[in-house]
Amino acid sequence: MAPAQDAVDYRKLYFDEKRKARHRNQESIAGNNSLPSSQQEEPPIPRELPEWNGGSSALKVPELNRLRDCVSNQDPGSIFYKESFLPSHFCNDLWQWLEKLPVAATAKSQKHGHWHNLHHSKRKVAVFDGSFPRPIQLIAQALIEAGIFDESVPPNHILINHYTPSQGIMPHTDGPAYFSRTTTLSLGNGQVLLHFEPRQKGAFSQRQLLLHGGGSLVVFEGDAYSHCMHSIRETDEEYETAESTCCNVPAGTKAYRQERISLTVRHRFDSGLMN
Ligand SMILES: O=C(O)CCC(=O)C(=O)O
């Protein structure tokens, strides 16, 4: 597996951001720009999004305790995990809503809030960037309430991956286009092993984390964000087996693969910070 392939999305995002930032700067220098850039750049919420029937009241989620929920505090540090984070009724409603998202007309177009198939890996992805429909707002707010994101760097970018049981994601880092903290919520009835490996061989140990379905939460930042790649293996086997490097379940635990949807929540820098 060539790590560069899946990383293409992130490189593309990074260069898109640079291009947008450059464009905004040029516009404001030319004096054509009477609105703040945040208002100009946010794509509208697509009208064709499915109706949300899951209620509007705030989500009740447990707080992240950075001591108790830490599963790797060194080598690499800063990986946190909570098996039951989202309420199960919300997970069911969310799964149904996500399945009804519209499909982008062409495989190449990355339309806000639309599913499209990634060319090389075939898995489906959808992005909400900046403007959030109700269920995504509820998640963003819950992550702030849980102490995972601060209001000064709120969640503003959600990447949704829809995997068949055999699909995975190649080793990659999330890169400098984002604030250095990644949060992923897992939906579905199966489990997968998330692998961490150092970008520079030998700099850190390899780690695994078993991600349960049903609304689990993983957060990684610090070394795990900046100096490690993360990945999920492709496999046609019914299950994977946790190794001794697994930091949240005993070695030998089986992770049964099933269809899975994950929501990766981050804060994307929206201006010339990457220059
Ligand atoms: O699906 C996952 O758990 C991982 C997703 C991920 O690494 C990404 O979207 O960058």
Tab-separated table of C-alpha atoms and ligand atoms in Angstrom:
chain	number	residue	atom	x	y	z
A	1	MET	CA	0.000	0.000	0.000
A	2	ALA	CA	1.448	3.331	-0.984
A	3	PRO	CA	0.862	5.788	1.854
A	4	ALA	CA	0.976	8.683	-0.574
A	5	GLN	CA	-2.268	7.607	-2.221
A	6	ASP	CA	-4.720	8.215	0.603
A	7	ALA	CA	-2.743	11.236	1.655
A	8	VAL	CA	-3.699	12.832	-1.657
A	9	ASP	CA	-6.964	14.095	-0.169
A	10	TYR	CA	-5.124	15.896	2.586
A	11	ARG	CA	-2.528	17.353	0.295
A	12	LYS	CA	-5.284	18.500	-1.999
A	13	LEU	CA	-7.136	20.045	0.944
A	14	TYR	CA	-3.958	21.785	2.047
A	15	PHE	CA	-3.263	23.229	-1.376
A	16	ASP	CA	-6.923	24.176	-1.834
A	17	GLU	CA	-6.746	26.060	1.450
A	18	LYS	CA	-3.594	27.858	0.377
A	19	ARG	CA	-5.177	28.776	-2.926
A	20	LYS	CA	-8.360	30.026	-1.221
A	21	ALA	CA	-6.361	32.051	1.319
A	22	ARG	CA	-4.302	33.600	-1.478
A	23	HIS	CA	-7.464	34.392	-3.399
A	24	ARG	CA	-9.058	36.017	-0.325
A	25	ASN	CA	-5.976	38.095	0.309
A	26	GLN	CA	-5.926	39.286	-3.284
A	27	GLU	CA	-9.613	40.179	-3.111
A	28	SER	CA	-9.273	42.138	0.085
A	29	ILE	CA	-6.186	43.943	-1.231
A	30	ALA	CA	-8.160	44.889	-4.329
A	31	GLY	CA	-10.804	46.342	-2.021
A	32	ASN	CA	-13.616	44.181	-3.427
A	33	ASN	CA	-14.247	42.582	-0.158
A	34	SER	CA	-16.822	44.111	2.122
A	35	LEU	CA	-17.776	40.914	4.050
A	36	PRO	CA	-15.551	39.107	6.564
A	37	SER	CA	-13.870	36.173	4.841
A	38	SER	CA	-15.587	33.643	7.112
A	39	GLN	CA	-18.963	34.780	5.762
A	40	GLN	CA	-17.786	34.746	2.174
A	41	GLU	CA	-16.201	31.341	2.157
A	42	GLU	CA	-18.714	29.177	3.977
A	43	PRO	CA	-20.561	27.072	1.459
A	44	PRO	CA	-24.330	27.183	1.890
A	45	ILE	CA	-26.005	24.172	3.480
A	46	PRO	CA	-27.283	22.198	0.486
A	47	ARG	CA	-31.065	22.374	0.132
A	48	GLU	CA	-31.269	18.739	-0.896
A	49	LEU	CA	-30.060	17.423	2.482
A	50	PRO	CA	-32.379	14.867	4.102
A	51	GLU	CA	-34.700	15.927	6.872
A	52	TRP	CA	-33.316	15.395	10.379
A	53	ASN	CA	-35.828	13.517	12.511
A	54	GLY	CA	-33.589	13.031	15.496
A	55	GLY	CA	-34.771	15.986	17.551
A	56	SER	CA	-33.138	19.299	18.217
A	57	SER	CA	-32.259	19.206	21.890
A	58	ALA	CA	-28.616	19.299	22.897
A	59	LEU	CA	-26.804	15.980	22.971
A	60	LYS	CA	-25.948	14.670	26.428
A	61	VAL	CA	-22.424	13.282	26.272
A	62	PRO	CA	-19.873	12.472	28.987
A	63	GLU	CA	-16.919	14.778	29.536
A	64	LEU	CA	-13.516	13.678	28.318
A	65	ASN	CA	-11.266	13.160	31.309
A	66	ARG	CA	-7.738	13.642	29.983
A	67	LEU	CA	-6.286	11.491	32.774
A	68	ARG	CA	-8.801	8.651	33.010
A	69	ASP	CA	-9.548	8.426	29.292
A	70	CYS	CA	-5.915	8.593	28.213
A	71	VAL	CA	-4.903	5.282	26.611
A	72	SER	CA	-1.410	6.332	25.531
A	73	ASN	CA	0.239	9.037	27.585
A	74	GLN	CA	3.698	8.605	26.125
A	75	ASP	CA	5.411	6.962	23.181
A	76	PRO	CA	3.392	8.502	21.563
A	77	GLY	CA	1.484	10.674	24.015
A	78	SER	CA	-1.983	12.112	23.782
A	79	ILE	CA	-4.368	9.389	22.603
A	80	PHE	CA	-7.730	9.365	24.392
A	81	TYR	CA	-10.625	6.955	24.018
A	82	LYS	CA	-14.205	6.599	25.231
A	83	GLU	CA	-16.108	3.503	24.182
A	84	SER	CA	-19.592	4.924	24.805
A	85	PHE	CA	-19.739	8.571	23.909
A	86	LEU	CA	-22.721	9.273	21.650
A	87	PRO	CA	-26.151	8.121	22.886
A	88	SER	CA	-27.307	5.047	20.951
A	89	HIS	CA	-30.621	6.595	19.783
A	90	PHE	CA	-28.629	9.474	18.277
A	91	CYS	CA	-26.249	7.023	16.537
A	92	ASN	CA	-29.193	5.239	14.928
A	93	ASP	CA	-30.834	8.469	13.757
A	94	LEU	CA	-27.503	9.795	12.523
A	95	TRP	CA	-26.691	6.628	10.572
A	96	GLN	CA	-30.061	6.813	8.816
A	97	TRP	CA	-29.625	10.506	8.055
A	98	LEU	CA	-26.097	10.026	6.712
A	99	GLU	CA	-27.189	7.186	4.456
A	100	LYS	CA	-29.674	9.559	2.832
A	101	LEU	CA	-27.137	12.278	2.000
A	102	PRO	CA	-27.253	13.137	-1.685
A	103	VAL	CA	-24.646	11.664	-3.981
A	104	ALA	CA	-22.364	14.002	-5.933
A	105	ALA	CA	-23.055	13.988	-9.640
A	106	THR	CA	-19.525	13.114	-10.664
A	107	ALA	CA	-16.936	11.026	-8.878
A	108	LYS	CA	-14.524	13.965	-8.960
A	109	SER	CA	-16.743	16.662	-7.477
A	110	GLN	CA	-16.352	17.167	-3.734
A	111	LYS	CA	-19.697	18.867	-3.137
A	112	HIS	CA	-20.434	20.052	0.386
A	113	GLY	CA	-22.586	17.476	2.215
A	114	HIS	CA	-22.671	15.001	-0.699
A	115	TRP	CA	-21.303	11.488	-0.837
A	116	HIS	CA	-18.688	10.764	-3.408
A	117	ASN	CA	-16.563	7.721	-4.019
A	118	LEU	CA	-12.837	8.147	-3.646
A	119	HIS	CA	-11.162	7.212	-6.873
A	120	HIS	CA	-8.374	4.995	-5.570
A	121	SER	CA	-9.845	3.434	-2.416
A	122	LYS	CA	-13.533	3.259	-3.449
A	123	ARG	CA	-14.776	4.162	0.008
A	124	LYS	CA	-17.425	6.883	0.196
A	125	VAL	CA	-16.724	10.226	1.815
A	126	ALA	CA	-18.724	13.387	2.510
A	127	VAL	CA	-17.516	16.688	3.947
A	128	PHE	CA	-19.194	19.411	5.981
A	129	ASP	CA	-16.949	22.407	5.975
A	130	GLY	CA	-17.884	25.587	7.833
A	131	SER	CA	-21.675	25.521	7.747
A	132	PHE	CA	-23.325	22.641	9.562
A	133	PRO	CA	-26.819	21.165	9.299
A	134	ARG	CA	-28.591	20.373	12.606
A	135	PRO	CA	-27.182	16.901	13.434
A	136	ILE	CA	-23.648	18.049	12.689
A	137	GLN	CA	-24.171	21.198	14.796
A	138	LEU	CA	-25.313	18.979	17.674
A	139	ILE	CA	-22.106	16.944	17.428
A	140	ALA	CA	-19.892	20.034	17.206
A	141	GLN	CA	-21.580	21.537	20.258
A	142	ALA	CA	-21.343	18.250	22.187
A	143	LEU	CA	-17.598	18.083	21.554
A	144	ILE	CA	-17.214	21.566	23.017
A	145	GLU	CA	-19.401	20.663	26.012
A	146	ALA	CA	-17.299	17.534	26.581
A	147	GLY	CA	-14.142	19.675	26.833
A	148	ILE	CA	-12.604	18.199	23.699
A	149	PHE	CA	-12.615	21.391	21.644
A	150	ASP	CA	-12.305	24.881	22.965
A	151	GLU	CA	-14.656	27.571	21.680
A	152	SER	CA	-11.618	29.435	20.362
A	153	VAL	CA	-10.830	26.534	17.988
A	154	PRO	CA	-14.263	24.978	17.497
A	155	PRO	CA	-15.014	22.022	15.223
A	156	ASN	CA	-15.575	23.496	11.759
A	157	HIS	CA	-14.725	20.606	9.461
A	158	ILE	CA	-16.250	17.126	9.483
A	159	LEU	CA	-15.076	14.388	7.166
A	160	ILE	CA	-17.378	11.393	7.004
A	161	ASN	CA	-16.021	8.059	5.799
A	162	HIS	CA	-18.319	5.192	4.894
A	163	TYR	CA	-16.466	1.863	4.809
A	164	THR	CA	-17.524	-1.598	3.714
A	165	PRO	CA	-16.274	-4.247	6.183
A	166	SER	CA	-13.098	-4.854	4.193
A	167	GLN	CA	-12.141	-1.247	3.486
A	168	GLY	CA	-9.633	0.818	5.413
A	169	ILE	CA	-7.592	3.980	5.159
A	170	MET	CA	-3.898	4.110	4.353
A	171	PRO	CA	-1.282	5.533	6.732
A	172	HIS	CA	-1.447	9.307	6.704
A	173	THR	CA	-1.183	12.349	8.926
A	174	ASP	CA	-3.905	14.966	9.036
A	175	GLY	CA	-1.369	17.688	8.401
A	176	PRO	CA	-1.010	21.415	9.014
A	177	ALA	CA	-4.299	22.515	7.436
A	178	TYR	CA	-5.935	21.691	10.801
A	179	PHE	CA	-5.459	22.544	14.446
A	180	SER	CA	-3.438	19.590	15.741
A	181	ARG	CA	-6.262	17.588	17.274
A	182	THR	CA	-8.359	14.915	15.582
A	183	THR	CA	-11.568	13.468	16.985
A	184	THR	CA	-13.257	10.485	15.363
A	185	LEU	CA	-16.688	9.083	16.190
A	186	SER	CA	-17.494	5.549	15.020
A	187	LEU	CA	-20.936	4.304	14.021
A	188	GLY	CA	-22.046	0.775	13.147
A	189	ASN	CA	-22.061	-2.541	14.947
A	190	GLY	CA	-18.537	-3.680	14.141
A	191	GLN	CA	-15.057	-2.787	15.347
A	192	VAL	CA	-11.762	-1.938	13.641
A	193	LEU	CA	-8.176	-1.575	14.737
A	194	LEU	CA	-6.730	1.899	14.323
A	195	HIS	CA	-2.944	1.779	13.908
A	196	PHE	CA	-0.482	4.490	14.846
A	197	GLU	CA	3.073	4.373	13.512
A	198	PRO	CA	5.792	7.023	13.680
A	199	ARG	CA	6.436	9.122	10.584
A	200	GLN	CA	10.125	8.755	11.292
A	201	LYS	CA	11.008	5.108	11.802
A	202	GLY	CA	11.897	4.344	15.416
A	203	ALA	CA	10.911	7.770	16.766
A	204	PHE	CA	7.927	6.250	18.614
A	205	SER	CA	6.493	2.786	19.180
A	206	GLN	CA	3.658	1.460	17.073
A	207	ARG	CA	0.266	1.445	18.783
A	208	GLN	CA	-3.137	0.020	18.056
A	209	LEU	CA	-6.521	1.056	19.335
A	210	LEU	CA	-9.691	-0.965	18.995
A	211	LEU	CA	-12.477	1.352	17.855
A	212	HIS	CA	-15.900	0.062	18.851
A	213	GLY	CA	-18.948	1.043	16.839
A	214	GLY	CA	-22.040	2.460	18.502
A	215	GLY	CA	-20.712	5.979	19.090
A	216	SER	CA	-17.176	5.536	20.410
A	217	LEU	CA	-14.803	8.494	20.487
A	218	VAL	CA	-11.076	8.668	19.856
A	219	VAL	CA	-9.129	11.894	20.239
A	220	PHE	CA	-5.480	12.296	19.380
A	221	GLU	CA	-3.241	15.325	19.544
A	222	GLY	CA	0.399	16.099	20.493
A	223	ASP	CA	2.930	13.499	19.268
A	224	ALA	CA	0.196	11.197	18.026
A	225	TYR	CA	-1.059	13.955	15.736
A	226	SER	CA	2.171	15.570	14.665
A	227	HIS	CA	4.683	12.728	14.565
A	228	CYS	CA	2.609	9.635	13.809
A	229	MET	CA	0.573	8.354	10.908
A	230	HIS	CA	-2.703	6.564	11.495
A	231	SER	CA	-4.409	3.942	9.381
A	232	ILE	CA	-6.996	1.167	9.251
A	233	ARG	CA	-5.996	-1.966	7.356
A	234	GLU	CA	-7.872	-3.395	4.445
A	235	THR	CA	-8.809	-7.007	5.055
A	236	ASP	CA	-11.217	-9.608	3.738
A	237	GLU	CA	-11.065	-11.490	7.044
A	238	GLU	CA	-14.100	-11.499	9.304
A	239	TYR	CA	-12.063	-10.093	12.181
A	240	GLU	CA	-8.671	-8.662	13.122
A	241	THR	CA	-6.885	-9.608	16.322
A	242	ALA	CA	-5.486	-7.000	18.700
A	243	GLU	CA	-1.751	-7.271	19.330
A	244	SER	CA	0.249	-6.507	22.439
A	245	THR	CA	0.681	-2.919	21.203
A	246	CYS	CA	-3.049	-2.372	21.556
A	247	CYS	CA	-3.650	0.237	24.216
A	248	ASN	CA	-7.325	-0.174	25.088
A	249	VAL	CA	-8.070	-3.937	24.972
A	250	PRO	CA	-6.033	-7.047	25.865
A	251	ALA	CA	-3.939	-8.703	23.147
A	252	GLY	CA	-5.960	-11.404	21.418
A	253	THR	CA	-9.247	-9.459	21.462
A	254	LYS	CA	-11.079	-9.853	18.160
A	255	ALA	CA	-12.297	-6.828	16.222
A	256	TYR	CA	-15.159	-7.969	13.992
A	257	ARG	CA	-15.371	-5.886	10.861
A	258	GLN	CA	-18.746	-4.627	9.666
A	259	GLU	CA	-19.995	-1.730	7.606
A	260	ARG	CA	-18.849	1.394	9.397
A	261	ILE	CA	-19.339	5.154	9.219
A	262	SER	CA	-16.851	7.414	10.950
A	263	LEU	CA	-17.017	11.158	11.495
A	264	THR	CA	-13.660	12.842	11.783
A	265	VAL	CA	-14.023	16.226	13.411
A	266	ARG	CA	-11.343	18.895	13.280
A	267	HIS	CA	-10.750	22.631	13.317
A	268	ARG	CA	-9.574	23.736	9.906
A	269	PHE	CA	-7.547	26.925	9.675
A	270	ASP	CA	-9.336	29.155	7.262
A	271	SER	CA	-6.855	31.834	6.409
A	272	GLY	CA	-3.253	32.405	5.473
A	273	LEU	CA	-1.825	30.482	8.456
A	274	MET	CA	-0.327	27.841	6.194
A	275	ASN	CA	1.706	30.362	4.166
B	1	LIG	O1	-12.331	6.239	9.926
B	1	LIG	C1	-11.476	6.461	10.767
B	1	LIG	O2	-11.551	6.048	11.927
B	1	LIG	C2	-10.236	7.234	10.383
B	1	LIG	C3	-10.531	8.365	9.463
B	1	LIG	C4	-9.302	9.153	9.156
B	1	LIG	O3	-8.212	8.845	9.533
B	1	LIG	C5	-9.420	10.346	8.349
B	1	LIG	O4	-10.503	10.604	7.810
B	1	LIG	O5	-8.412	11.056	8.242
